[in-house]
Short mmCIF file of C-alpha atoms in Angstrom, two decimals:
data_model
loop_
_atom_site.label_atom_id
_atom_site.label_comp_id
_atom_site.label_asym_id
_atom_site.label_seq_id
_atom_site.Cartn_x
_atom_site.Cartn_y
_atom_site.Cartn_z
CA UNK V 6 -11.61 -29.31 -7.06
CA UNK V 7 -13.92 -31.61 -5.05
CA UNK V 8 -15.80 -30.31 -1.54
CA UNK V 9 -13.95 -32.47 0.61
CA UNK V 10 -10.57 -30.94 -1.29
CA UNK V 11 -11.69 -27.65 -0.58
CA UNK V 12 -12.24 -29.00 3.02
CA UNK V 13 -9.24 -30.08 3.31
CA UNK V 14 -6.99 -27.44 1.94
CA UNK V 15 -9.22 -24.39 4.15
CA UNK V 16 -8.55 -26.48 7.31
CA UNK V 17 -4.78 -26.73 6.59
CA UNK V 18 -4.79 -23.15 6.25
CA UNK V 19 -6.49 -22.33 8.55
CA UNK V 20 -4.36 -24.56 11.09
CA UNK V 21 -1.04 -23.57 9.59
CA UNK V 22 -1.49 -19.80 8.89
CA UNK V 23 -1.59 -18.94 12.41
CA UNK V 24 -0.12 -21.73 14.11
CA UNK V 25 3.73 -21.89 13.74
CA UNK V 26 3.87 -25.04 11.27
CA UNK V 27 3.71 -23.06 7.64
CA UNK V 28 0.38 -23.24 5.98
CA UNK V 29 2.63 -22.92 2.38
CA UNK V 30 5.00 -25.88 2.86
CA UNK V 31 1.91 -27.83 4.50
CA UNK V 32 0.24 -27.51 1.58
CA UNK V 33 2.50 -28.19 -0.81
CA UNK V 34 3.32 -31.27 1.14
CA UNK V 35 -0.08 -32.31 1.09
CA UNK V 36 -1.04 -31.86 -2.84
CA UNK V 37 2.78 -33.84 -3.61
CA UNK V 38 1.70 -36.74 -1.19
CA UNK V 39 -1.99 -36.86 -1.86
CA UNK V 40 -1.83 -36.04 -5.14
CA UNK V 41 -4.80 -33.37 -3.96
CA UNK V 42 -6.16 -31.46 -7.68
CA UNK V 43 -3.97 -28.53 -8.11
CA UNK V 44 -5.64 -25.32 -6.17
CA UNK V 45 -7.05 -22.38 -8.71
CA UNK V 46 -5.52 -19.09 -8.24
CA UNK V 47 -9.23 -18.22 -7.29
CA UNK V 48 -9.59 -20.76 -4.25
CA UNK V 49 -5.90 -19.11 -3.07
CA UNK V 50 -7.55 -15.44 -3.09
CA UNK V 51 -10.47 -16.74 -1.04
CA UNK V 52 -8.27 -18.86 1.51
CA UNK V 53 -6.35 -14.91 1.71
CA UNK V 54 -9.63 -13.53 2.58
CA UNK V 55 -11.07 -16.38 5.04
CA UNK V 56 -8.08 -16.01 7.28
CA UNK V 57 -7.87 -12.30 7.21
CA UNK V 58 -10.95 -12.55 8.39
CA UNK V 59 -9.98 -14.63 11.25
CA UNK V 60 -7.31 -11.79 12.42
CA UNK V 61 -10.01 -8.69 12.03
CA UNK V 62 -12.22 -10.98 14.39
CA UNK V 63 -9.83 -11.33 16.63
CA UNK V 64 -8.30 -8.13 16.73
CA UNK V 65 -10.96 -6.21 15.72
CA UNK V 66 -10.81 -2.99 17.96
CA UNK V 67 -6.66 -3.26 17.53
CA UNK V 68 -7.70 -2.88 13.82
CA UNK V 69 -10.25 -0.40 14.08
CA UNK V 70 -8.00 2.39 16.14
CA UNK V 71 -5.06 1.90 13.31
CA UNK V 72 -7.28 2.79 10.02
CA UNK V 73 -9.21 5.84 12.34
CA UNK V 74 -5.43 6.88 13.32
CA UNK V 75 -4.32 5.94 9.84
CA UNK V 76 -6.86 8.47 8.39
CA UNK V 77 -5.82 11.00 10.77
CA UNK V 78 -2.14 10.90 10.13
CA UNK V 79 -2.82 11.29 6.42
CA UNK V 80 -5.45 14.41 7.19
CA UNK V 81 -2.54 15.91 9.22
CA UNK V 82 -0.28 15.15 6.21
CA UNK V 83 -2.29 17.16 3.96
CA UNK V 84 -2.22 19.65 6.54
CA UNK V 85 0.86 19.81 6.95
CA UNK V 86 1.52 20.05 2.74
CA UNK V 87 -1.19 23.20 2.69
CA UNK V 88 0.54 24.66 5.44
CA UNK V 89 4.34 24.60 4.06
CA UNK V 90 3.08 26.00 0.71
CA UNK V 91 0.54 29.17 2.67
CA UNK V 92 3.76 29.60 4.55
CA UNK V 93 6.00 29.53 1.59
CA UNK V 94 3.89 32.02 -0.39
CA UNK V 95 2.50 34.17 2.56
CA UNK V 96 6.80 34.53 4.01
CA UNK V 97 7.16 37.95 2.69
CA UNK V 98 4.14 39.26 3.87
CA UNK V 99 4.46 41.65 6.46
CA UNK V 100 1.38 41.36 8.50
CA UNK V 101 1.66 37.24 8.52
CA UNK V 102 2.46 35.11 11.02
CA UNK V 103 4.20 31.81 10.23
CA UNK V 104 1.93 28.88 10.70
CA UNK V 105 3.16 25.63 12.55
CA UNK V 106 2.88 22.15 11.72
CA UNK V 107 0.63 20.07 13.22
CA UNK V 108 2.18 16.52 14.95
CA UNK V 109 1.64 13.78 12.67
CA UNK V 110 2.68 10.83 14.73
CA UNK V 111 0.87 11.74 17.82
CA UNK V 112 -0.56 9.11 19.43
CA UNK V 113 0.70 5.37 20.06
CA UNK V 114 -1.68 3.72 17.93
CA UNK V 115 -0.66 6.62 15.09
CA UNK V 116 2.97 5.48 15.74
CA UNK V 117 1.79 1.59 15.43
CA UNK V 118 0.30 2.45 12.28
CA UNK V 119 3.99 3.72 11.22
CA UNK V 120 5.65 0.48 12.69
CA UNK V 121 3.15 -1.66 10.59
CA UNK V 122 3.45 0.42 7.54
CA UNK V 123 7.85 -0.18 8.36
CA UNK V 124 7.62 -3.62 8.20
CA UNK V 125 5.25 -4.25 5.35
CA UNK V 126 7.62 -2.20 2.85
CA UNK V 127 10.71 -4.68 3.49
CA UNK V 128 7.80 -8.02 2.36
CA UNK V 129 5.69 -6.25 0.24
CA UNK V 130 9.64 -5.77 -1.91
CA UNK V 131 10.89 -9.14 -1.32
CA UNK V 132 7.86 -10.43 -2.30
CA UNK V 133 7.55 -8.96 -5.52
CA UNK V 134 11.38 -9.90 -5.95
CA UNK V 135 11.11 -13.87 -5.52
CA UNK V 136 7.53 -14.41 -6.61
CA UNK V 137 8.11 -16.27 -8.90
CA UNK V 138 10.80 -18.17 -7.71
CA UNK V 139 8.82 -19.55 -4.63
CA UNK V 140 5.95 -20.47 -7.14
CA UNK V 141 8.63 -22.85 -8.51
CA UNK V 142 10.23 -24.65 -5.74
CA UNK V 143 6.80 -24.90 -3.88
CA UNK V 144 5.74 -27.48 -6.36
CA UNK V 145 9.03 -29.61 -4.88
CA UNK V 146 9.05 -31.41 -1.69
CA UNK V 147 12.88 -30.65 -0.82
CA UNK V 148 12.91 -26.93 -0.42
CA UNK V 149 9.20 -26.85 1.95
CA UNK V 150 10.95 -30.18 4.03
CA UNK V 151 14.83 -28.32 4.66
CA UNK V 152 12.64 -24.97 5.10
CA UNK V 153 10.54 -26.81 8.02
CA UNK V 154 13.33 -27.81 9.38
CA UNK V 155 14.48 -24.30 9.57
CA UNK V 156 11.31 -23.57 11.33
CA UNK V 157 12.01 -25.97 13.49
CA UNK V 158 14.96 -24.27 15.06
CA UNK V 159 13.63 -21.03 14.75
CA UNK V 160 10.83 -22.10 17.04
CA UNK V 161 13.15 -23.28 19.58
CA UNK V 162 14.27 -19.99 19.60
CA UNK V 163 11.20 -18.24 20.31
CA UNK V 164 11.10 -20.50 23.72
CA UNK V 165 14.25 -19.54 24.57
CA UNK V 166 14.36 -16.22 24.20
CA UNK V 167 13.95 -13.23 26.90
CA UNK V 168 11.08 -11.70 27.95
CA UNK V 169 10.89 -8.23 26.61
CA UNK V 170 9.05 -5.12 27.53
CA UNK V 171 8.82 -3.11 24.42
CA UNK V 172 5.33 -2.08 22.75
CA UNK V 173 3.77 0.30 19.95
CA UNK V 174 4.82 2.65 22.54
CA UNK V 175 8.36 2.60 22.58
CA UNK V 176 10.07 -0.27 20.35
CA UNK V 177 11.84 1.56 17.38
CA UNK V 178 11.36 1.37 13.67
CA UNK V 179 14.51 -0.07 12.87
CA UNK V 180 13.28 -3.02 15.36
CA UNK V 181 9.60 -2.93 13.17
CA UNK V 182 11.89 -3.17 10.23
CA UNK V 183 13.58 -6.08 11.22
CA UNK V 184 10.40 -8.01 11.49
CA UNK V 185 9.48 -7.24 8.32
CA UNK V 186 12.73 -8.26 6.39
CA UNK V 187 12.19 -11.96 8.84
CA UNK V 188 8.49 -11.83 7.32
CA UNK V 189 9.62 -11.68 3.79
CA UNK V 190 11.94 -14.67 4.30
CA UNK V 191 8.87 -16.29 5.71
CA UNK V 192 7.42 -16.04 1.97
CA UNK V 193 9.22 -19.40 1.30
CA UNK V 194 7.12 -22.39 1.72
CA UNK V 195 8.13 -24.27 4.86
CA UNK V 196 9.26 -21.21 6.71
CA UNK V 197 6.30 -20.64 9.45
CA UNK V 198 5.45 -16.78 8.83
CA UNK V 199 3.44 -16.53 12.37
CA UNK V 200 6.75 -18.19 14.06
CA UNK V 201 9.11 -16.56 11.97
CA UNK V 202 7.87 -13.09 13.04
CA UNK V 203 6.91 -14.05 16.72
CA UNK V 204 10.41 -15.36 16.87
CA UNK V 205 11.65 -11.77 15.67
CA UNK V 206 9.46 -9.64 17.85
CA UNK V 207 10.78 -11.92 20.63
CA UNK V 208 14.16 -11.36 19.98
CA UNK V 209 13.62 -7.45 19.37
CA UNK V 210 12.55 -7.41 22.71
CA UNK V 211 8.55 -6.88 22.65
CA UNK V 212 6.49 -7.90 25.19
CA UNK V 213 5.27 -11.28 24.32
CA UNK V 214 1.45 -10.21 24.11
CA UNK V 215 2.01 -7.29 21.72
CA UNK V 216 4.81 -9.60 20.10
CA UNK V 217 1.95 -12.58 18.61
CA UNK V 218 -0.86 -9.14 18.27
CA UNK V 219 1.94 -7.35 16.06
CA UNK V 220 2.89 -10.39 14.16
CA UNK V 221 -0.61 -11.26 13.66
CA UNK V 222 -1.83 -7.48 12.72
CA UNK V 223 0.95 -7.18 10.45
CA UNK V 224 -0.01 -10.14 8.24
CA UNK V 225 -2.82 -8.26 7.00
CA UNK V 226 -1.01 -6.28 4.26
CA UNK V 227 1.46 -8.84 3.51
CA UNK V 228 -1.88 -11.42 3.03
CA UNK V 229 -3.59 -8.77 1.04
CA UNK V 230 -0.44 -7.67 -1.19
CA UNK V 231 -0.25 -11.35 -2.14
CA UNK V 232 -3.74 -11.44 -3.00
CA UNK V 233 -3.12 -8.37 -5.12
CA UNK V 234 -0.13 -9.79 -6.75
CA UNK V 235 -2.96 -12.92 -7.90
CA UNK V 236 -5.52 -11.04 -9.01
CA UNK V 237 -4.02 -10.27 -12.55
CA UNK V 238 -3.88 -14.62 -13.53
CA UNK V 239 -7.36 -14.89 -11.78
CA UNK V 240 -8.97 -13.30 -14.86
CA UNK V 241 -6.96 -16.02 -17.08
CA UNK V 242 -9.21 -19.15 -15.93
CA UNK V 243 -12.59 -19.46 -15.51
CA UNK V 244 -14.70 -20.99 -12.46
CA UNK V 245 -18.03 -22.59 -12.13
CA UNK V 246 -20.37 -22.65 -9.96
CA UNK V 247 -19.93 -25.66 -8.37
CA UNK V 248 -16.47 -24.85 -7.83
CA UNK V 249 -17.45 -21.62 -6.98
CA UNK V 250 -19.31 -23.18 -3.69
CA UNK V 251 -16.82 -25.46 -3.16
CA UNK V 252 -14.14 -22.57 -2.95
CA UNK V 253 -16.93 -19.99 -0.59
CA UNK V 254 -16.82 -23.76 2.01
CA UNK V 255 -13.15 -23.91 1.89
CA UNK V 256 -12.76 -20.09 2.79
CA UNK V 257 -15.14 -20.76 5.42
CA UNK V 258 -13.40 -23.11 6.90
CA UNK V 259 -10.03 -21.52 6.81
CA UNK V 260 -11.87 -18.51 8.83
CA UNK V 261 -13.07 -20.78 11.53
CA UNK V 262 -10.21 -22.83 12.15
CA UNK V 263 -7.69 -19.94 11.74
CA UNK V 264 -10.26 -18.18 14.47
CA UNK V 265 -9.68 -20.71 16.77
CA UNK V 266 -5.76 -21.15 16.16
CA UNK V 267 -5.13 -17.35 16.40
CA UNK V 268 -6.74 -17.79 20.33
CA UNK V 269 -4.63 -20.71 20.85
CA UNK V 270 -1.49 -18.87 19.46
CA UNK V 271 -1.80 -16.37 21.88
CA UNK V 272 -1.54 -18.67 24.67
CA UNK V 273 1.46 -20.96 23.32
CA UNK V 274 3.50 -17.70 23.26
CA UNK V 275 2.96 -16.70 26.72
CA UNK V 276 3.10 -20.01 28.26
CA UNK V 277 6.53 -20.35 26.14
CA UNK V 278 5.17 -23.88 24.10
CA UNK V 279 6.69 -23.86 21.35
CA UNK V 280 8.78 -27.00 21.78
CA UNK V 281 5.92 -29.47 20.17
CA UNK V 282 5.54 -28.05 17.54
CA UNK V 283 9.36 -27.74 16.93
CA UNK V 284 9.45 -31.57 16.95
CA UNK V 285 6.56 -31.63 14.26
CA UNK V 286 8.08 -29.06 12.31
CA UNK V 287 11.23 -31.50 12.12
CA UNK V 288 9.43 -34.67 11.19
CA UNK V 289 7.69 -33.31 8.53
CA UNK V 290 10.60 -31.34 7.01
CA UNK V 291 12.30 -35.02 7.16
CA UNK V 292 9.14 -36.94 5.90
CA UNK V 293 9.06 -34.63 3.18
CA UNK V 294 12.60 -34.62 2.20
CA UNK V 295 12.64 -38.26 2.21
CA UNK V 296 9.34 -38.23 -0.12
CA UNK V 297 11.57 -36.47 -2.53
CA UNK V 298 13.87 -38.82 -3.16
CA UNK V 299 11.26 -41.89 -3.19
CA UNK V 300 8.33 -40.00 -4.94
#
């Protein structure tokens, strides 16, 4: 893969990752029209890692309260554990007094950390599931072109729907769950994963600015399980070093850009401007699906 390839493919991305266009049917829309070189499973890992880095940039102190409350709910776990066995051995002892358990989910960002850990077990399941299968029609132009145009209505949806109130404080799992299940769907290339689970948080009735943070914060362990999922065929080719700086540019890139489109994101959804990029979601579904029957 050439510099400017590796240019290219970081800054779509980067652009589509975050923004609600799909950065998966993008690029396979790109490497079937340009005829771009085919992208190593490394260079994928890396564009995983540049825009993850994006999100822990942006919501860095967000991200920083879940894994200290994260820690702490699994300390109070093991607590808990240590004191249901002393109690169990210690019952028949006269001169012992029963110990009690210690609140797990105790704080809001210890219950977010719950919600995120919810949704990510519905993707992390359909993504093992249909791996494979969306590694086959990705390298097709008609599934990413009628999947855009899916994303095309679903962003229309996003601007129409009502204005909810609901937070880390109070919406419920089954509502966390929900997201999830909408983000595994989003697996497919074409289907926007950033407007696909905006779109859900919407419509489970979260307020708009924890509805793009949650959608956002919860793309860390779906981006990371997919990584993981990688790893195993990255040790079946081999990279050089030119490619290897090629691939560290490209990751760059994707980290900038996705920076920037992550801020921007957060003001389409609460200025309710989704409609544009509705319309560009529908021409290129149709572009594409017409360069599948002429390609």
């Amino acid at each position: 893969m050439s510099l400017l390839e590796s240019i290219i493919l970081g800054f779509i991305q980067g652009v589509a990752e975050f923004l609600p266009v799909s950065s998966s049917g993008h690029l396979a829309i790109f490497k079937n029209f340009i005829d771009l070189e085919e992208a190593g499973i490394a260079f994928d890992i890396l564009l995983h890692v540049g825009t993850l880095v994006a999100v822990f940039i942006c919501f860095w102190s967000d991200i920083w309260e879940l894994i200290v409350n994260g820690v702490g709910i699994v300390i109070d776990a093991c607590k808990n554990i240590g004191i249901f066995f002393a109690n169990l051995v210690n019952k028949n002892k006269k001169d012992y007094t029963k110990k009690s358990y210690v609140e797990v989910i105790s704080t809001p960002f210890r219950r977010y950390v719950m919600l995120i850990i919810v949704a990510t077990i519905p993707t992390g399941i359909m993504g093992i599931i249909f791996k494979d299968m969306i590694e086959s029609v990705s390298a097709t132009l008609i599934v990413p072109g009628i999947c855009l145009l899916m994303t095309s209505v679903i962003l229309l949806i996003a601007d129409n729907a009502k204005d909810g109130n609901e937070n880390e404080e109070n919406v419920s799992y089954k509502k966390a769950g929900f997201v999830g299940i909408c983000q595994g769907f989003a697996t497919m290339p074409g289907i926007s994963r950033s407007g696909t689970t905006v779109t859900a948080c919407l419509l489970a009735g979260m307020d708009r600015t924890f509805a793009v943070k949650f959608s956002f914060i919860v793309s860390i362990p779906a981006i990371l399980g997919a990584a993981v999922l990688d790893i195993p065929d990255l040790f079946e080719v081999g990279v050089t070093g030119g490619e290897l700086f090629n691939y560290a540019v490209g990751t760059v890139v994707a980290a900038v850009v996705g920076y920037i489109c992550i801020k921007t994101m957060l003001k389409i959804v609460r200025k309710k401007k989704f409609k544009g990029f509705s319309i560009y979601c529908a021409i290129m579904g149709l572009i594409s699906i017409i360069g599948f029957f002429l390609i």
